[in-house]
Short mmCIF file of C-alpha atoms and ligand atoms in Angstrom, two decimals:
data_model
loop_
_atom_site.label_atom_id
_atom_site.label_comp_id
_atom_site.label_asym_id
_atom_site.label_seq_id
_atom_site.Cartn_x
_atom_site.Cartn_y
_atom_site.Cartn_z
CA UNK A 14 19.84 -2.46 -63.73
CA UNK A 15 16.60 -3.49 -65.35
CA UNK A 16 15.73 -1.56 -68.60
CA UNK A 17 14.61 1.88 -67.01
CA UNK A 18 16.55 5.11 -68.52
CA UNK A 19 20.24 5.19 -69.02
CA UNK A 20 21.81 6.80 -66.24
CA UNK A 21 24.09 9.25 -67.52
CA UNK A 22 27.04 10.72 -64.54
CA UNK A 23 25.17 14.27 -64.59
CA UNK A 24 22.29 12.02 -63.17
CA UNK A 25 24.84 11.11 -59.99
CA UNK A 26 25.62 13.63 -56.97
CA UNK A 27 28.72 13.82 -58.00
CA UNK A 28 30.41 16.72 -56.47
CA UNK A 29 30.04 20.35 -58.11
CA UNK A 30 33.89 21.14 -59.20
CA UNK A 31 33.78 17.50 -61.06
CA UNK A 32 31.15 18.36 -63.12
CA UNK A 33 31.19 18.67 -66.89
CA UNK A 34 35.14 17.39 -66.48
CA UNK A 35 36.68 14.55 -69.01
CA UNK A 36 38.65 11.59 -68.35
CA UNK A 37 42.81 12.36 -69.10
CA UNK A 38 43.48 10.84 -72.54
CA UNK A 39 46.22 10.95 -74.34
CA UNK A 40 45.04 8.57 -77.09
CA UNK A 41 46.13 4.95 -76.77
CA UNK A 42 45.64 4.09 -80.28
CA UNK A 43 46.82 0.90 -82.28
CA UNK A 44 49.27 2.78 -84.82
CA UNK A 45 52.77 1.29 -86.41
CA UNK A 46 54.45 4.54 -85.03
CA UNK A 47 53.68 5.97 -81.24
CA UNK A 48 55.73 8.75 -80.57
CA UNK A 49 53.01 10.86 -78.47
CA UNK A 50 53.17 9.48 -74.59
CA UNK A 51 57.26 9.50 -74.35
CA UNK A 52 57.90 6.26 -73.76
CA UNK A 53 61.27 4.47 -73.80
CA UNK A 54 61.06 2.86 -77.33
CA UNK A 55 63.09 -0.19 -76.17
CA UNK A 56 61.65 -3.08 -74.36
CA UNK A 57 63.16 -4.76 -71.77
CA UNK A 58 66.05 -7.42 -72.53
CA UNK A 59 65.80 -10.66 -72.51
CA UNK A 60 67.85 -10.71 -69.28
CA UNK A 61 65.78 -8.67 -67.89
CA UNK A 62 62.73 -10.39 -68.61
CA UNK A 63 64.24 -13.51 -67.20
CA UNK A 64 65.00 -11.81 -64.20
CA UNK A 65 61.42 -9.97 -63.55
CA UNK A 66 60.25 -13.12 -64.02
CA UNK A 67 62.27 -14.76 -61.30
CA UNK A 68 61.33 -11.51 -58.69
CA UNK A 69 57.73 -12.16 -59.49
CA UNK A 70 57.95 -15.86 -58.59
CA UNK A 71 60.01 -15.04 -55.92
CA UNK A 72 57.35 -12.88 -53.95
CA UNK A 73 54.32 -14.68 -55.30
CA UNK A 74 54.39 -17.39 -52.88
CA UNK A 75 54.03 -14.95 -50.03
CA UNK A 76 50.94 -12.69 -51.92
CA UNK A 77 48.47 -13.77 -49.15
CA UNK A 78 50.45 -11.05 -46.66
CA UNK A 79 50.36 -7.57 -47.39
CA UNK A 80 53.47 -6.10 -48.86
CA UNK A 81 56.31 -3.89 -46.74
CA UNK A 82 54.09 -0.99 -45.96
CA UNK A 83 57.24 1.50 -46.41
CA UNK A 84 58.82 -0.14 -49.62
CA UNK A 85 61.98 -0.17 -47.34
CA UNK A 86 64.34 -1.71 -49.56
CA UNK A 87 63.08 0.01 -52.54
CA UNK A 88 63.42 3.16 -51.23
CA UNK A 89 67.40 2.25 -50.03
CA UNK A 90 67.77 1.16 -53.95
CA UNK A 91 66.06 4.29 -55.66
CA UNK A 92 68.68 6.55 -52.75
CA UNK A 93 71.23 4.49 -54.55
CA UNK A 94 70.47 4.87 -57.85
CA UNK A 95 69.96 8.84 -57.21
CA UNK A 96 73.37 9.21 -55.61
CA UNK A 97 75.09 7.80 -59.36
CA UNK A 98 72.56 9.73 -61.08
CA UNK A 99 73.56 13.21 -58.99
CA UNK A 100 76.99 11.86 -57.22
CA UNK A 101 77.46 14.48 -53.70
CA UNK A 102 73.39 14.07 -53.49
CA UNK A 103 74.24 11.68 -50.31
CA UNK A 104 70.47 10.42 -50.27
CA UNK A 105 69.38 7.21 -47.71
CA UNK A 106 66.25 5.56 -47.74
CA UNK A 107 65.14 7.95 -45.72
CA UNK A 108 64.99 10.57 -48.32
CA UNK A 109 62.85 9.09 -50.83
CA UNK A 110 59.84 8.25 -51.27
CA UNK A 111 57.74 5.66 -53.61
CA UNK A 112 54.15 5.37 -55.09
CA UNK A 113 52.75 4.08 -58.50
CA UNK A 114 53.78 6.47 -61.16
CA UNK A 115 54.78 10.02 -60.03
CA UNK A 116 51.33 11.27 -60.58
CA UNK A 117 50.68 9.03 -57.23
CA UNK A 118 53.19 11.17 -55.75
CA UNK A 119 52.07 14.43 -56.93
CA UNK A 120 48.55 13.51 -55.32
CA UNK A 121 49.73 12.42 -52.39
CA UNK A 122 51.93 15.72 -52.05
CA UNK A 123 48.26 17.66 -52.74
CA UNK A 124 46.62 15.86 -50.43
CA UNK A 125 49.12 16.31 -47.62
CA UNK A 126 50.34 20.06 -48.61
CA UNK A 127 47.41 21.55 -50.69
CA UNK A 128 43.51 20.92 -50.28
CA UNK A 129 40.10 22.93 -50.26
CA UNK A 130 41.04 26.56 -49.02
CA UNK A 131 44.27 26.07 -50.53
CA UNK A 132 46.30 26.80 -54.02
CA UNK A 133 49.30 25.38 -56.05
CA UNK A 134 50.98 27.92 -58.35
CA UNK A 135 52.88 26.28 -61.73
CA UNK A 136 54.22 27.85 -65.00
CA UNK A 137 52.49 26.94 -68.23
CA UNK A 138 52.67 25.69 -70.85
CA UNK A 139 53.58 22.76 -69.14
CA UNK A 140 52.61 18.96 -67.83
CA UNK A 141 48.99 19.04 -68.04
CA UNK A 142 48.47 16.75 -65.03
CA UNK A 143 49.41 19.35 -62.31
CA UNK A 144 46.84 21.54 -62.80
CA UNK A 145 44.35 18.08 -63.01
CA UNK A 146 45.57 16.49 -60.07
CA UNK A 147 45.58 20.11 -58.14
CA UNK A 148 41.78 20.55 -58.89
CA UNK A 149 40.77 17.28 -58.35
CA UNK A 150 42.55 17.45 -54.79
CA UNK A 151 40.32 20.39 -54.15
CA UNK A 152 43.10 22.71 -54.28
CA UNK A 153 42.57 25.61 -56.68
CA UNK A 154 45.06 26.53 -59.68
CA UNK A 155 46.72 29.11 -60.72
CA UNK A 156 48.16 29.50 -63.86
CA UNK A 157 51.68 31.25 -64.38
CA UNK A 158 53.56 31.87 -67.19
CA UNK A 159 56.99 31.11 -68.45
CA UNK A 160 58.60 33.14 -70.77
CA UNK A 161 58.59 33.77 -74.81
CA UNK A 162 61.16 30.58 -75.56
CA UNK A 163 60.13 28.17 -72.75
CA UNK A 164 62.30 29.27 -70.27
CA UNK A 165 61.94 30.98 -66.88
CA UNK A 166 63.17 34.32 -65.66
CA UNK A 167 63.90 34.54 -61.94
CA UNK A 168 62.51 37.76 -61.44
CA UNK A 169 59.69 36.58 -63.11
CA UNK A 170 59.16 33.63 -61.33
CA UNK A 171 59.67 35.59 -57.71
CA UNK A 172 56.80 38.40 -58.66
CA UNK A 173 54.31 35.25 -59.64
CA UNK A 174 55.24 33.55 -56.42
CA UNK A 175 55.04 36.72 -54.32
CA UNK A 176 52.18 38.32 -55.74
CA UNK A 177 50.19 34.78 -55.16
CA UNK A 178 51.21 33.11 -52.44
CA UNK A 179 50.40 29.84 -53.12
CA UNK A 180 51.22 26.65 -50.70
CA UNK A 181 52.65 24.54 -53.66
CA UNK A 182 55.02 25.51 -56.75
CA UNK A 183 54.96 23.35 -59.53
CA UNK A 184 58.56 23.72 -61.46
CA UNK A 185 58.96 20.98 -64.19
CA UNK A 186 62.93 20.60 -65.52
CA UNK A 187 63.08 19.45 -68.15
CA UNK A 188 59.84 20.38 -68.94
CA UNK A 189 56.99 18.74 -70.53
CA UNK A 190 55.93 19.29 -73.42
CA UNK A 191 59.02 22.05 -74.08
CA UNK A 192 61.82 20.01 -73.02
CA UNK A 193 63.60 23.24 -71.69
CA UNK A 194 65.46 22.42 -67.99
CA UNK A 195 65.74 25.22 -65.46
CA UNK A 196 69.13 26.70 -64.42
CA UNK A 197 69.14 26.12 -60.46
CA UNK A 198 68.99 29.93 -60.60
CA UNK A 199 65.21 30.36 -61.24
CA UNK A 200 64.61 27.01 -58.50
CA UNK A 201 66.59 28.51 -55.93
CA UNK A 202 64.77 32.21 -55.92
CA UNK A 203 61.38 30.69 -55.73
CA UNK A 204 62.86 28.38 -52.96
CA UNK A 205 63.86 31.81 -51.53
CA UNK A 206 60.55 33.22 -51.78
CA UNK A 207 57.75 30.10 -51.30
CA UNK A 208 55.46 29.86 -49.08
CA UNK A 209 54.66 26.70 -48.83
CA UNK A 210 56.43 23.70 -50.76
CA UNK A 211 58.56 23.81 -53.97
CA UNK A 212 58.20 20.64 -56.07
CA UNK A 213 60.27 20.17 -59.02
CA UNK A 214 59.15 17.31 -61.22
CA UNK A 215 62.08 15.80 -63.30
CA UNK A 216 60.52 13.25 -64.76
CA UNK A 217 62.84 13.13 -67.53
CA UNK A 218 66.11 14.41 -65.88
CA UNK A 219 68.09 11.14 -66.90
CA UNK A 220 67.71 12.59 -70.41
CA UNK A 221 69.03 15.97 -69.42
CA UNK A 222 72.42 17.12 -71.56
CA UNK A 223 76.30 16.92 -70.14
CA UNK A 224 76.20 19.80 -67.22
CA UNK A 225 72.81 20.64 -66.47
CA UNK A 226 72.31 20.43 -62.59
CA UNK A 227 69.46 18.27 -61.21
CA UNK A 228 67.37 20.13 -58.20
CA UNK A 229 68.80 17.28 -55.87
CA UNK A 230 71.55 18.69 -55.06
CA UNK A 231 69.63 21.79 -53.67
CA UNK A 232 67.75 19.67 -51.32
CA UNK A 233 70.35 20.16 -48.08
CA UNK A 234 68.89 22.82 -46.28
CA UNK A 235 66.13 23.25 -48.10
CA UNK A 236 63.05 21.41 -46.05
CA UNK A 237 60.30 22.64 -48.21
CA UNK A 238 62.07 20.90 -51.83
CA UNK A 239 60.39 18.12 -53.13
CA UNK A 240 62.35 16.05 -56.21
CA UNK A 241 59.78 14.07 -57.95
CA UNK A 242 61.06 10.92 -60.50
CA UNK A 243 59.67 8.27 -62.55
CA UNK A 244 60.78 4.96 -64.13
CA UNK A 245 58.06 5.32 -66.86
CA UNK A 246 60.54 7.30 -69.40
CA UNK A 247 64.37 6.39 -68.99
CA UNK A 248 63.64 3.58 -66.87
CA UNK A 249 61.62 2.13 -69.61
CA UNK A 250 58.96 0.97 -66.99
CA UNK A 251 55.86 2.29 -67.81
CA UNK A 252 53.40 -0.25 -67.28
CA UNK A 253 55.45 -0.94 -63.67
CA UNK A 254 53.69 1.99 -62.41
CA UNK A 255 56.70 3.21 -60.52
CA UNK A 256 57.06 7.18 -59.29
CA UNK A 257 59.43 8.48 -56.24
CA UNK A 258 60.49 11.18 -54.82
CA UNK A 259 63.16 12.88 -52.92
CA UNK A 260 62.92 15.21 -49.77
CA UNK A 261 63.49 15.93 -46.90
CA UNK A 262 62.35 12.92 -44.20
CA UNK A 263 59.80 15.30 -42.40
CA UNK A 264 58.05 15.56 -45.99
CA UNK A 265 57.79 11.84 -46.39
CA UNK A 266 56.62 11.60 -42.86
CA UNK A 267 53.76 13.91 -43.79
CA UNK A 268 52.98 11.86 -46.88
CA UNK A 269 52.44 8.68 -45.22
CA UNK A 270 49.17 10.52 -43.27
CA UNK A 271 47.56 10.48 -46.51
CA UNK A 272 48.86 7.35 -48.46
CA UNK A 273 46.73 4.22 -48.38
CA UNK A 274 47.85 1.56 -46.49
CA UNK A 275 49.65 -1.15 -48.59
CA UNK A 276 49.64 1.10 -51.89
CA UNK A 277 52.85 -0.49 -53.43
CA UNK A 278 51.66 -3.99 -54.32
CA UNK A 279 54.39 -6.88 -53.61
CA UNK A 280 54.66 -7.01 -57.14
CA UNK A 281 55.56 -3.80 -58.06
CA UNK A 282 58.14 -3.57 -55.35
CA UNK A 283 59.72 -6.75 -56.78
CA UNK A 284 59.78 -5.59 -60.33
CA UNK A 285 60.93 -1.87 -59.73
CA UNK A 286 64.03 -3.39 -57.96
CA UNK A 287 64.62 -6.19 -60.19
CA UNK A 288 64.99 -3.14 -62.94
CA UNK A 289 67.13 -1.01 -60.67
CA UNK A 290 69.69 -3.84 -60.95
CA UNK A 291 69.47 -3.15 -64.81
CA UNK A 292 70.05 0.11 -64.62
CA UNK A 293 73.13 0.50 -66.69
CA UNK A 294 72.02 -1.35 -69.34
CA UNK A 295 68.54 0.55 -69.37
CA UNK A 296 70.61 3.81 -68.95
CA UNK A 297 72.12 2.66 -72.43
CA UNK A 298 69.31 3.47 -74.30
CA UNK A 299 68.59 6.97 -72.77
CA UNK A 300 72.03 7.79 -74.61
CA UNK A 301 71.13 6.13 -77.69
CA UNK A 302 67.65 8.35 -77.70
CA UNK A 303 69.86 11.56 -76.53
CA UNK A 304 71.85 11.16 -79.57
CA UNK A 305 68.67 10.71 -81.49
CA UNK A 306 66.94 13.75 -80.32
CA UNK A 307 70.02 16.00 -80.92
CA UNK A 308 69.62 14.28 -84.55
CA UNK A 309 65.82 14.97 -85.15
CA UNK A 310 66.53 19.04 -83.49
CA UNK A 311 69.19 19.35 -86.11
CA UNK A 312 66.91 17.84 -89.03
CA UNK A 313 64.07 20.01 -88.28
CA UNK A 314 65.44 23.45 -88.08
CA UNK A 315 67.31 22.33 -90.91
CA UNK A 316 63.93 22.26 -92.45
CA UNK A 317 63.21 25.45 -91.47
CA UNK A 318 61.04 24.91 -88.38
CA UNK A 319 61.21 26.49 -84.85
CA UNK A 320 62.63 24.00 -82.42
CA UNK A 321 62.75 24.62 -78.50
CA UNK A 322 65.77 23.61 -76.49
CA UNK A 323 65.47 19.96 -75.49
CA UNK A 324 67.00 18.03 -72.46
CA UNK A 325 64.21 15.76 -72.37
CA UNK A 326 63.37 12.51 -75.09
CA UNK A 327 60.47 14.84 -77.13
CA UNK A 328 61.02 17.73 -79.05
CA UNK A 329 58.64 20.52 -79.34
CA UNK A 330 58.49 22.36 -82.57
CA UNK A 331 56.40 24.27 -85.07
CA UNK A 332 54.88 26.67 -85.96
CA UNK A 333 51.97 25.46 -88.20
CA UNK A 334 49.18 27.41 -89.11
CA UNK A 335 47.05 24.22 -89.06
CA UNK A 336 48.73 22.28 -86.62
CA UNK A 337 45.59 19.54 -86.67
CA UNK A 338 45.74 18.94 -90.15
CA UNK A 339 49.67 18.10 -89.76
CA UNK A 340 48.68 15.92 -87.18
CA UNK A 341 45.87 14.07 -88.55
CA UNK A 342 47.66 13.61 -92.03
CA UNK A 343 50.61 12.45 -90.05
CA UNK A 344 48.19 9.95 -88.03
CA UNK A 345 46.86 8.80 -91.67
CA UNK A 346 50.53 7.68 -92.45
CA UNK A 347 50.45 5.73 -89.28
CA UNK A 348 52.65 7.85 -86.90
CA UNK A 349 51.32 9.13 -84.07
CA UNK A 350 52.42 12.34 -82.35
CA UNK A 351 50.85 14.78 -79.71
CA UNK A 352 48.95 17.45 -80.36
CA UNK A 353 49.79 19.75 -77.09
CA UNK A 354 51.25 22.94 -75.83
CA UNK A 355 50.75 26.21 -77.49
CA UNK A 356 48.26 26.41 -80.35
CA UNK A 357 51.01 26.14 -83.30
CA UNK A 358 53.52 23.51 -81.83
CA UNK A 359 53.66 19.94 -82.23
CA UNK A 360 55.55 17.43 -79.86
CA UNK A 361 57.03 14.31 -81.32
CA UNK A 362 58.40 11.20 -78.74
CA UNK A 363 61.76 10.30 -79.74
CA UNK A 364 62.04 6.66 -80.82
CA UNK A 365 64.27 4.39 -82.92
CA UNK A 366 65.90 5.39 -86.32
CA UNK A 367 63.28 3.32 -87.41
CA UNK A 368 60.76 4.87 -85.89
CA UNK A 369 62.76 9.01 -86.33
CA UNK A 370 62.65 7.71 -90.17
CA UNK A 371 58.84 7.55 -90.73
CA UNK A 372 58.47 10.49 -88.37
CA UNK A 373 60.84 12.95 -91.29
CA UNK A 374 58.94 11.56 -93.78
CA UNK A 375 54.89 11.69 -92.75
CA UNK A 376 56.03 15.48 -91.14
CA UNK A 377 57.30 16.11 -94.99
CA UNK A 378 54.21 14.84 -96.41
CA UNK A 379 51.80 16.16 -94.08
CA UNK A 380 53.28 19.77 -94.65
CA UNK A 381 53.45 19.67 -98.11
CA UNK A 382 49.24 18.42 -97.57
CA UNK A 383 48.25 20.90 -95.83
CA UNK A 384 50.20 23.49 -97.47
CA UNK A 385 52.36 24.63 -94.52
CA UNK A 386 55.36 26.29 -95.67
CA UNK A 387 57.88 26.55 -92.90
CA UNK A 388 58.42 28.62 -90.03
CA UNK A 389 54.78 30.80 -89.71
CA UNK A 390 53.22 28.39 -91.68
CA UNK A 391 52.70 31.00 -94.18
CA UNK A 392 50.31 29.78 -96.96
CA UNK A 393 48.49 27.33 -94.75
CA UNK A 394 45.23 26.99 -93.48
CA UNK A 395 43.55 29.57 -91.16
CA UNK A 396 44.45 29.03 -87.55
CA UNK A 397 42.71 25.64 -85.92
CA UNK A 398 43.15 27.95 -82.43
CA UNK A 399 43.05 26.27 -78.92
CA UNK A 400 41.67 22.92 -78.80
CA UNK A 401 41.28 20.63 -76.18
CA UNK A 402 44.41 18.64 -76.12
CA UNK A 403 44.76 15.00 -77.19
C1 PLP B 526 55.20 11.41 -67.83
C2 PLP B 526 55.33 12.44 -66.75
C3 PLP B 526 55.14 12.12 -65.41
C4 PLP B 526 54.76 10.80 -65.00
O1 PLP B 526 54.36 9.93 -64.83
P1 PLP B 526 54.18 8.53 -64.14
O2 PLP B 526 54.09 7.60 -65.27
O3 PLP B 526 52.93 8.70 -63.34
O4 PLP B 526 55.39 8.36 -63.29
C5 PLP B 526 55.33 13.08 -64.44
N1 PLP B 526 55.67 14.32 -64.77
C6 PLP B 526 55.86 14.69 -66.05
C7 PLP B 526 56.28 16.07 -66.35
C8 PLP B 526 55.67 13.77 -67.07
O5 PLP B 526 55.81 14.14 -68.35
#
């Protein structure tokens, strides 16, 4: 590079929409408590271990080849697990799709269904990567709203879809970073009224409370539904890199024109259905961490704080005046939360006791620091307003 001038990326042609842009970063700092990326708090077992181990070996001998294109048995074990998750859903092999993490899926469902010329429609707030991977697809945004406490109204949601008419619906249920699920209700009248495709990411459905419906079992008769998953949360497979979906075959058949060849390493493959063979043991914790969020709800209206309805493992809740000073006095006690969603709200991961413990008492501290007191956060700082997310 020799010594000349730093190059910095404004220097590059880089193209137009990218510019001025940052990375995604939800901070990966070195803290005793992480409760901002909602993660499954409990590693893998020993048995399982053991047995990733084994699948690893087992396929390693055999890395020189490229790995089964169409993650054929994969996809027959995610139908599987689906049809206990959502028992009627009736889902083969042919009905799901994989890719690493579901944001691979969401980008391969831009790249096939959206594009330049083109526009995906979702309701905010919600999961900040839709509206990145949307944009960098080349597909413009459009932001919607849901209603007052995080839910969505069906006449609502038909007018925004109408009025717009946009080739891709984002729904998100439960959502992220509310944790309110959609009745099928508001899913089926913008399924009525779409356009184009209807993609409801449940990326933390497994968490969902006794009775709520998953979109799945909308999906017969319904061509343009897309069902997106992940093992990063329940599954407690984050670093696997594992997203799927479920759909109609005709959709998957349009996503492999735009997948790269060989994107599921061997590896992964292995791993993600070593794990699937866990699954009732890893499906243990996800009730262990439902109990625990219905604890931490209960604790922190108790405390006087606004809570949102939560089927997911986070809970949203506020409101705080100076919702960065919580957060930053909460980070100096060494627990990490996420600083997201509308400007007054703050979204914890739920964790262990452990973990729940030093989350009551650095929010209790941090409060009384700042000089929040309760609901309004009357007495506290002036407003931080909108800041760029965390
Ligand atoms: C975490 C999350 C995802 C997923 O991620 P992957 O790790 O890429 O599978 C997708 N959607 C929502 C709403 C999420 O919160």
């Amino acid at each position: 590079m020799g010594d000349s001038l730093l190059t910095s990326l404004n220097d590059l042609p880089i193209r137009d929409d990218l510019r001025g842009r940052e990375p995604y970063g939800a901070p990966q700092l070195d803290v005793p408590y992480a409760l901002n990326t909602n993660e499954n708090p409990y590693p893998p077992s020993a048995a399982l271990v053991n047995a990733i181990g084994e699948a690893v070996k087992g396929v390693a001998g055999s890395l020189n080849r490229y790995p089964d294109r169409d993650a054929v048995k994969l996809r027959e074990d995610l139908a599987a697990f689906l049809n206990r998750d959502t028992p009627g859903a009736g889902l083969t092999g042919r009905d799901v799709w994989a890719a690493n993490g579901s944001n691979e899926i969401i980008q391969q469902i831009l790249q096939a269904f959206g594009g330049f010329g083109r526009t995906a429609l979702g309701f905010e707030p919600s999961y900040s990567m839709h509206p990145i991977i949307t944009s960098v697809s080349g597909t413009a945004w459009i932001n919607a709203h849901r209603d007052a406490d995080f839910g969505l109204d069906p006449e609502r949601a038909i007018k925004a879809v109408e009025e717009h008419r946009p080739d891709v619906v984002f729904l998100t249920s439960p959502n992220n970073p509310t944790g309110t699920a959609l009745p099928l209700e508001a899913i089926e009248a913008v399924l009525k009224v779409a356009p184009g495709m209807v993609v409801v990411d449940e990326a933390y459905a497994e968490f969902r409370r006794a009775g709520t419906p998953s979109a799945l079992t909308l999906l017969p008769g319904n061509p343009r539904l897309i069902v997106t998953r992940t093992m990063s949360k329940a599954f407690a497979m984050a670093g696997t890199r594992l997203g799927y979906l479920a759909a109609d075959p005709a959709v998957i058949d349009a996503l492999l024109l735009v997948r790269l060849p060989y994107h599921l390493s061997a590896v992964t493959q292995a791993v993600a259905r070593t794990a699937i063979t866990f699954g009732d043991e890893l499906l243990d914790s996800v009730n262990a961490l439902r109990r625990e969020r219905d604890d931490v709800v209960a604790w922190l209206r108790a405390e006087g704080l606004e809570v949102a309805e939560s089927d997911a493992n986070f809970v949203l809740f506020g409101r705080f005046a100076d919702r960065r000073g919580v957060w930053e006095r909460m980070l100096d006690r060494g627990v990490l939360i996420r600083e997201v969603g509308p400007p007054e709200w703050l979204r914890v991961s739920v964790g262990t006791p452990e973990e729940m413990a030093a989350f009551r008492t650095a929010l209790k501290e941090a409060s009384k620091e700042v000089g929040e007191a309760g609901p309004g956060g009357v007495g506290g700082r002036p407003p931080s307003g909108e800041r760029e997310s965390l």
